[in-house]
Amino acid sequence: MSKHTIELTINGLRHTADVEARVSLSDFLREDAGYTGVHVGCDHGVCGACTVIVDGKAVRSCLMLAVQAHGADITTVEGLAEPGGALHPVQETMAQEYGLQCGFCTPGIVMTMAALTGEGKRPTEEQLIDAMSGHLCRCTGYQGIRRAVRKLVAADTGETVDGGAA
Amino acid sequence: MNAPDRRAGANAGAEPAGRPHAGSGRYIGQRVRRKEDARLLTGRGQFVDDIALPGMLHVAFVRSPIARGRILGIDLDVARDVPGVHAIYTQQDLAHFNVDMLSFYLVSPEVETTPLANGRVAYVGEPVALVIADSRPIAEDAASLVVVDYAEEDPVVTIDDARSGPPVHPGCDDNIAAEMGEQEIDEDLQALLEGAPHLIRHRVVHQRISQSPMETRGVVVSREGAEELTLYITCQSPHLVARWVSLALGLPPGAIRVIAKDVGGGFGLKNHPWKEETAVILAALMFNRPLKWIEDRYENLIAANQAREQEMVLQVALDDDGRLLASHGDYSVNNGAFPQLSECNIAVHMFVWAAYRMPRYGFLTRGWYSNTIGYAAYRGPWAMESLIRETALDVAARRIGIDPIELRRRNLVTLQDQPTTSCMDLPLEDITPAECLEKLLAAFDVAAFRREQAAARKEGRYLGLGIATYIEPTGAAGAITTMTGELAQVRIEPTGKVTATMSTHSQGHGTATTMAQIFADRLGVPYEDVTVFEGDSSRGGFSPGAAGSRQGVIAGGAAIMAADLLAAKFRQLAAHLLDTSVDAIVIDEGMVRVDGAPDKCRPFADIACIAYGEPDRLPPGFEAGLEAQYRYQPPPMTFSSAANACVVEVDADTGFVRILRWISSEDCGNVINPAVVEGQIAGGLAQAIGMVLLEEVRFDARGNPLAATYKDYHLPAIADIPEFEFVHAGTASQSVGGMRGCGEGGAIIGAPTLVNAIADALAPFGEVPVDLPLTPTKLLSLIEGRDLSAKTVDDQHHFIADHPVTVPVSAAAESAPQAPQPAAAPTAEALVDGDWKMVLSTPMGPQEMTGHFETRGQALAGYLSSPEGQMDFTGSVDGANLKFDLKVDKPMKITLKYTLAVTGDKIAGKCKMGIFGSAKVTGQRA
C-alpha cells in the first residue's frame, strides 16, 4: 500500500503523518493520532458515533479518508472542553440532562451539537432534533438528548426553559 | 435483616418526578449527577478498543459463507504469504485445549460446540479460521485469501424448518434443543377450555432481534508468564467472565484478571465469551503475543448471538364477565445452531399468568436448533409472556365487549389478595400491578381519550390507546449457580475520603453513581468524597454484574449493610476520641460533632487519620483502620410491577404509526436515583418500540442474513421515540433498602402496550395479526381491504359486535373475530360487475391495469388489460370475494392466482406469482 504524507490540525495541534490511502479518518484519529474518544460504532455512516468537526462542520469520520483531511482543522471530543477542564456547554448540558448512559455514542452526539450551536448560531429545536436523527443511541431512548437539545436551543436564543424531566 | 429501619429513603419514591437539588445532605432518592459522565463526555472513557499493549497483534476471522455444510478442505498457503501475517489457526490447532463452551449457568453445551468450526459449518458467519497479523486491515486481507472448500447442504432456517428438517447437529434425532411441558393438553384442561363461554386462541410471532449494543464485542488478551492471563473484554461482569474462562479452559482462577472499565451497552449479548472471544484467548495462549479482536458492525449483525425469534399460541378461556377460567400456552424459540444456552424459556410459562388470578394453566415449550446464529439473552428474555398475555386480553376484551381496563381490574392480583401463590406455584407477597394501573389511570383521562378517538374516526383518523400491566422478577439470587448475592467493600481512607470496591458493572447503568449515593448517605460524607471502583475481577468478590435487573436491589443492599458496619465503627472511634457516647455523635458534611456540646467538634478526616496512624489513641480492642465489607444475600426474588399506557395514531394511507403519548407507571420500590431509573425504563421502552415497529433480523431461504448493516437493521432513532412520562409508586420491597429492579421492565412491558394501541386504533379493520415487526406494509394489508367511509365509532368496546367486518384474505389471523354475513347482503353482480382500475404492486414496481368482471351466480369471467395486451380469465365469486387464475408465459411460465375482495367502490387483495411470492392488488371502480 502506498503511503501519503498529510498535514493537519487536530484540537489545535499540528500533525504530520504518513498514511495509507485506504485508512479512514476515524481509524487515523484513533490509532495514529491517539484520539480514542472518536468511537467507531458501525463504520458505514449510519450510527454517527465517530462524528468530529472538520473545518467547522460535523462529519462522520468513518466515511472520510485520512488523506482527504490533508490541510483540515479537526476537533474531536477531546478538544471540546476548556484546557483547564471546564466542560463545553454541550457537554455540561448533556450531563445535567442525563443525556448518556454507556457513553459510546456520546462523543458523536456532542460533536454534532457543538457544531450546530454556540457562536451566534440559532438552530431551532426542530433543526437540532433533525440533526440528532443521524445518531443512534441504544441506551437512553433519547430522552435526555431531547432535553439537552431543548436547553441548548433556549440558550442560543437567549430564552430560558425548564429542562426538567416529565 | 429486613428491619424497616434499613430501608433507605423511606419516602424517596413518593416524591414527584421533579429535579430536587442534590446537595441537601441526603443522596438516596435524588437526581444526583452521574460520576461516569465527566470521562465519557470528554472522550476519556476506557473501552476495549482503546487498549493498546506493547507487541499487540490483531485478529480477523474467516467466516462461513454458507449456512450448512461439510468442510472439505482449508487452504491457508496464499493467506500465510501476505506480508504482516503471523499465524492462521483453524479448529485443528485449538482442539487440544478441549474448551468446554459453558452456558451462563456454567453448564456444558448439549451439542458439540467449538470456538472455530470443527469439520462442519452450521450458520452463515460461523468462524472457520483466525488470522493474526500486524494490523486489522492486513488480517482482513489475508482472511479473504483463505480458501475453504465446502460441500453445501440445505439449511434449516426457521422454526417451521426445524420441526420437519434434518437435524442440524449430526447424531441428534431431531432439532429439539430443549423441551418441557405436556405434549398433549390434559383432558381436564381441554374440557375447561372448550366448555368456557369464551375461548381466545391468540398467536404471536416475534421476529429475531439483534441486541445491537453501540459498542460491538471485542477482546484484548495478554498472556503474562506461564499462568497469568489478563483480558480486556466487553462484558456485563468481569467476575463472571473470569469464572467462565477459568472453568471453560481449565485454567487456575487466580491467574485470570478481567478488566472492563467502560462497556458500550450489553443487553444480554455480553454475559460471557462465546466462539470468537474464546478463539482469540486460545490463540493468544498459543502465540504468546497480546492479541486484539474488535468485532465490526457487519460481524456483529451476522455473527454475534441474537435473540427473541419465537412464536406462541395462547389459549385463554373466560366467562361472560371476563373472569379468567383456564389457559394453555404452546411456545417455541429458535435456538440457532450454537445457543449460549439450549433454551425452551420455561420462564415464559412461570410468569405468563403470575400477576393474574388464573385457576389453571398448562403448557408445552420447546427450543429448536436451526442453521442460524445462536440464541443469547436480550433484555427480559422471557418477555413473550407479557406480550402474548396483554395482547390476548385486549383481543378478549373486544370479543366479549368489556373495557380492557375493567377486564384487568377483574383479574389482577391486588395487594389485598396477597400473600398468595400463582397458578405455577410462585409465591406472591407484594406485587402491585393493580395499584400501578390505578396510578396510571389517575394520570391519564381514558374517557376524554375515547371521545377524542371517536371524533378522530369521523375524520378518518385512527387513534388508539394501549394499556398493559406486568410484573417482573428482579434481583434473583440463590436458585441459579451464577445468580448470587453481592459483596460491598468500603473504606474511609486516612484522608477522610471514602473508597468502595464493588462487583457491580455498568454498561450504562451508572452503578458507580448509585452506589456512591448510598455510601455518602449512610456514612454522612459528601457525595463528591466517594469513589466507587468496579469493572475489574481482581477487585471485589463474585457477582454476575448486570443480569436480571439485580444490581440496584442486591448491590444496593450490600452497600447499605457495609456502610452501616463502617459507620458504626467510625462512630465508636469518634465517641472515644470526643469522650462521649456513640449515640451523641453527629456526622455532618465532613465534620463530627457531639450532640448538645457545640464546642466538641472535629473534622471527619482527622478521626480517619487517627484510625490508621495513631494506634495508641484507639479504643481497647479496636481494629486499626476504617474498613468494612458485607456480602448481601437478598430474598430469592424481588418483584417489580408496572402499568403503561400509550396513544398512537395510525395513518390509514401509509400504515405508519406515530406515538403521541406514553406514560410509565411503575413500582420499583425505593428509588436510589430517579434519573437513573427513568433512564433504564426509557431505554427499555425504546427497545420495545424498535421490536414492535422497526427491527428485524431476517434470513433468506438459504440462511443468508438479510440485515447486515444499520441500513437494513433499523434501530429506533430520536424521531421514533416519544417523550416518556413517569409515575413512580415506591412500594418498598423486602430487600435491604427496599429497592426493586428496573433494568429490563421497559423492554418487557413496552411491546404489548404499543401493540395494544395499534390494535385499538385499527379495530375497525379487524384484529391486527401480532406478527412483529408491525411494519407499514403489514398494517396496510389489514387496512386496505376495507371501505372505511361506512364505519363510525360510537362505542369502541362494542364495535366488533355491532359492526361485523370481513377480514381480508391477506390479513386472516388466528385471533380474527368471526365474521357473520350481513343480514341482507347485496348480490355479487351489483358488488362486482363492471370495470376496475387496479394496481399490482410487484417487486419490479407497480403495474397498472384495468380489470373487467362479469358474474353469473358463483361463476366469474372477465379480462385484465394493460399496455402489454389483454388476457381473459374465468374464476369464481363468493359474495364480494373473487378468485381467478391467469397463466402467463413471460418472464417465465407461471400461474398468477388472484384473490380479491370488493368493498364499495374499492377492490383489494393479492396475487400469488409462483416463486416470485405475493403481490398486493389495490384498485377502485373505473
PDB file of N, CA and C in Angstrom, chain B residues 850-889:
ATOM      1  N   THR B 850     -56.449  -2.540 -16.157  1.00  0.00           N
ATOM      2  CA  THR B 850     -57.894  -2.432 -16.000  1.00  0.00           C
ATOM      3  C   THR B 850     -58.454  -3.843 -15.904  1.00  0.00           C
ATOM      4  N   GLY B 851     -59.335  -4.054 -14.940  1.00  0.00           N
ATOM      5  CA  GLY B 851     -59.974  -5.358 -14.799  1.00  0.00           C
ATOM      6  C   GLY B 851     -61.444  -5.249 -15.177  1.00  0.00           C
ATOM      7  N   HIS B 852     -61.923  -6.202 -15.942  1.00  0.00           N
ATOM      8  CA  HIS B 852     -63.344  -6.242 -16.295  1.00  0.00           C
ATOM      9  C   HIS B 852     -63.930  -7.534 -15.728  1.00  0.00           C
ATOM     10  N   PHE B 853     -64.987  -7.408 -14.925  1.00  0.00           N
ATOM     11  CA  PHE B 853     -65.577  -8.574 -14.266  1.00  0.00           C
ATOM     12  C   PHE B 853     -67.044  -8.720 -14.673  1.00  0.00           C
ATOM     13  N   GLU B 854     -67.442  -9.972 -14.916  1.00  0.00           N
ATOM     14  CA  GLU B 854     -68.862 -10.286 -15.117  1.00  0.00           C
ATOM     15  C   GLU B 854     -69.172 -11.521 -14.300  1.00  0.00           C
ATOM     16  N   THR B 855     -70.231 -11.447 -13.493  1.00  0.00           N
ATOM     17  CA  THR B 855     -70.565 -12.603 -12.657  1.00  0.00           C
ATOM     18  C   THR B 855     -71.860 -13.235 -13.148  1.00  0.00           C
ATOM     19  N   ARG B 856     -71.918 -14.541 -12.947  1.00  0.00           N
ATOM     20  CA  ARG B 856     -73.163 -15.270 -13.206  1.00  0.00           C
ATOM     21  C   ARG B 856     -73.250 -16.325 -12.127  1.00  0.00           C
ATOM     22  N   GLY B 857     -74.129 -16.067 -11.126  1.00  0.00           N
ATOM     23  CA  GLY B 857     -74.147 -16.962  -9.969  1.00  0.00           C
ATOM     24  C   GLY B 857     -72.783 -16.919  -9.292  1.00  0.00           C
ATOM     25  N   GLN B 858     -72.174 -18.085  -9.127  1.00  0.00           N
ATOM     26  CA  GLN B 858     -70.861 -18.131  -8.482  1.00  0.00           C
ATOM     27  C   GLN B 858     -69.736 -18.190  -9.511  1.00  0.00           C
ATOM     28  N   ALA B 859     -70.075 -17.994 -10.776  1.00  0.00           N
ATOM     29  CA  ALA B 859     -69.048 -18.025 -11.827  1.00  0.00           C
ATOM     30  C   ALA B 859     -68.611 -16.600 -12.148  1.00  0.00           C
ATOM     31  N   LEU B 860     -67.324 -16.500 -12.451  1.00  0.00           N
ATOM     32  CA  LEU B 860     -66.751 -15.189 -12.762  1.00  0.00           C
ATOM     33  C   LEU B 860     -66.044 -15.298 -14.111  1.00  0.00           C
ATOM     34  N   ALA B 861     -66.224 -14.277 -14.947  1.00  0.00           N
ATOM     35  CA  ALA B 861     -65.475 -14.218 -16.209  1.00  0.00           C
ATOM     36  C   ALA B 861     -65.031 -12.773 -16.403  1.00  0.00           C
ATOM     37  N   GLY B 862     -63.987 -12.594 -17.220  1.00  0.00           N
ATOM     38  CA  GLY B 862     -63.548 -11.220 -17.451  1.00  0.00           C
ATOM     39  C   GLY B 862     -62.179 -11.177 -18.086  1.00  0.00           C
ATOM     40  N   TYR B 863     -61.582 -10.000 -18.050  1.00  0.00           N
ATOM     41  CA  TYR B 863     -60.234  -9.860 -18.610  1.00  0.00           C
ATOM     42  C   TYR B 863     -59.468  -8.787 -17.842  1.00  0.00           C
ATOM     43  N   LEU B 864     -58.146  -8.877 -17.925  1.00  0.00           N
ATOM     44  CA  LEU B 864     -57.266  -7.822 -17.422  1.00  0.00           C
ATOM     45  C   LEU B 864     -56.600  -7.209 -18.639  1.00  0.00           C
ATOM     46  N   SER B 865     -56.622  -5.891 -18.719  1.00  0.00           N
ATOM     47  CA  SER B 865     -55.959  -5.272 -19.864  1.00  0.00           C
ATOM     48  C   SER B 865     -54.930  -4.266 -19.385  1.00  0.00           C
ATOM     49  N   SER B 866     -53.804  -4.259 -20.082  1.00  0.00           N
ATOM     50  CA  SER B 866     -52.707  -3.356 -19.756  1.00  0.00           C
ATOM     51  C   SER B 866     -52.025  -3.006 -21.070  1.00  0.00           C
ATOM     52  N   PRO B 867     -51.074  -2.084 -21.090  1.00  0.00           N
ATOM     53  CA  PRO B 867     -50.385  -1.753 -22.349  1.00  0.00           C
ATOM     54  C   PRO B 867     -49.783  -2.999 -23.016  1.00  0.00           C
ATOM     55  N   GLU B 868     -49.506  -4.052 -22.218  1.00  0.00           N
ATOM     56  CA  GLU B 868     -48.914  -5.252 -22.821  1.00  0.00           C
ATOM     57  C   GLU B 868     -49.958  -6.101 -23.547  1.00  0.00           C
ATOM     58  N   GLY B 869     -51.221  -5.838 -23.330  1.00  0.00           N
ATOM     59  CA  GLY B 869     -52.248  -6.625 -24.006  1.00  0.00           C
ATOM     60  C   GLY B 869     -53.372  -6.999 -23.056  1.00  0.00           C
ATOM     61  N   GLN B 870     -54.263  -7.855 -23.556  1.00  0.00           N
ATOM     62  CA  GLN B 870     -55.433  -8.247 -22.780  1.00  0.00           C
ATOM     63  C   GLN B 870     -55.430  -9.747 -22.559  1.00  0.00           C
ATOM     64  N   MET B 871     -55.758 -10.167 -21.345  1.00  0.00           N
ATOM     65  CA  MET B 871     -55.808 -11.597 -21.050  1.00  0.00           C
ATOM     66  C   MET B 871     -57.149 -11.933 -20.410  1.00  0.00           C
ATOM     67  N   ASP B 872     -57.795 -12.958 -20.960  1.00  0.00           N
ATOM     68  CA  ASP B 872     -59.102 -13.362 -20.432  1.00  0.00           C
ATOM     69  C   ASP B 872     -58.924 -14.384 -19.314  1.00  0.00           C
ATOM     70  N   PHE B 873     -59.915 -14.447 -18.454  1.00  0.00           N
ATOM     71  CA  PHE B 873     -59.864 -15.448 -17.383  1.00  0.00           C
ATOM     72  C   PHE B 873     -61.275 -15.874 -17.018  1.00  0.00           C
ATOM     73  N   THR B 874     -61.356 -16.998 -16.306  1.00  0.00           N
ATOM     74  CA  THR B 874     -62.599 -17.379 -15.637  1.00  0.00           C
ATOM     75  C   THR B 874     -62.249 -17.724 -14.203  1.00  0.00           C
ATOM     76  N   GLY B 875     -63.238 -17.618 -13.331  1.00  0.00           N
ATOM     77  CA  GLY B 875     -62.957 -17.898 -11.924  1.00  0.00           C
ATOM     78  C   GLY B 875     -64.246 -18.042 -11.139  1.00  0.00           C
ATOM     79  N   SER B 876     -64.183 -17.749  -9.859  1.00  0.00           N
ATOM     80  CA  SER B 876     -65.362 -17.919  -9.007  1.00  0.00           C
ATOM     81  C   SER B 876     -65.570 -16.670  -8.160  1.00  0.00           C
ATOM     82  N   VAL B 877     -66.815 -16.516  -7.719  1.00  0.00           N
ATOM     83  CA  VAL B 877     -67.145 -15.381  -6.867  1.00  0.00           C
ATOM     84  C   VAL B 877     -67.969 -15.876  -5.692  1.00  0.00           C
ATOM     85  N   ASP B 878     -67.671 -15.346  -4.517  1.00  0.00           N
ATOM     86  CA  ASP B 878     -68.407 -15.699  -3.299  1.00  0.00           C
ATOM     87  C   ASP B 878     -68.716 -14.401  -2.575  1.00  0.00           C
ATOM     88  N   GLY B 879     -69.947 -13.914  -2.735  1.00  0.00           N
ATOM     89  CA  GLY B 879     -70.264 -12.590  -2.182  1.00  0.00           C
ATOM     90  C   GLY B 879     -69.417 -11.547  -2.861  1.00  0.00           C
ATOM     91  N   ALA B 880     -68.607 -10.859  -2.070  1.00  0.00           N
ATOM     92  CA  ALA B 880     -67.756  -9.811  -2.633  1.00  0.00           C
ATOM     93  C   ALA B 880     -66.340 -10.311  -2.877  1.00  0.00           C
ATOM     94  N   ASN B 881     -66.122 -11.617  -2.738  1.00  0.00           N
ATOM     95  CA  ASN B 881     -64.767 -12.159  -2.866  1.00  0.00           C
ATOM     96  C   ASN B 881     -64.583 -12.855  -4.209  1.00  0.00           C
ATOM     97  N   LEU B 882     -63.520 -12.490  -4.929  1.00  0.00           N
ATOM     98  CA  LEU B 882     -63.251 -13.028  -6.256  1.00  0.00           C
ATOM     99  C   LEU B 882     -62.002 -13.890  -6.222  1.00  0.00           C
ATOM    100  N   LYS B 883     -62.021 -14.942  -7.054  1.00  0.00           N
ATOM    101  CA  LYS B 883     -60.818 -15.754  -7.229  1.00  0.00           C
ATOM    102  C   LYS B 883     -60.691 -16.090  -8.696  1.00  0.00           C
ATOM    103  N   PHE B 884     -59.517 -15.883  -9.273  1.00  0.00           N
ATOM    104  CA  PHE B 884     -59.298 -16.321 -10.650  1.00  0.00           C
ATOM    105  C   PHE B 884     -57.808 -16.493 -10.904  1.00  0.00           C
ATOM    106  N   ASP B 885     -57.491 -17.313 -11.890  1.00  0.00           N
ATOM    107  CA  ASP B 885     -56.091 -17.602 -12.228  1.00  0.00           C
ATOM    108  C   ASP B 885     -55.809 -17.138 -13.644  1.00  0.00           C
ATOM    109  N   LEU B 886     -54.563 -16.707 -13.867  1.00  0.00           N
ATOM    110  CA  LEU B 886     -54.105 -16.333 -15.207  1.00  0.00           C
ATOM    111  C   LEU B 886     -52.797 -17.055 -15.457  1.00  0.00           C
ATOM    112  N   LYS B 887     -52.729 -17.734 -16.600  1.00  0.00           N
ATOM    113  CA  LYS B 887     -51.460 -18.385 -16.948  1.00  0.00           C
ATOM    114  C   LYS B 887     -50.670 -17.458 -17.856  1.00  0.00           C
ATOM    115  N   VAL B 888     -49.423 -17.154 -17.489  1.00  0.00           N
ATOM    116  CA  VAL B 888     -48.602 -16.279 -18.333  1.00  0.00           C
ATOM    117  C   VAL B 888     -47.318 -17.010 -18.716  1.00  0.00           C
ATOM    118  N   ASP B 889     -46.748 -16.547 -19.823  1.00  0.00           N
ATOM    119  CA  ASP B 889     -45.506 -17.158 -20.324  1.00  0.00           C
ATOM    120  C   ASP B 889     -44.289 -16.294 -20.044  1.00  0.00           C
TER     121      ASP B 889
END
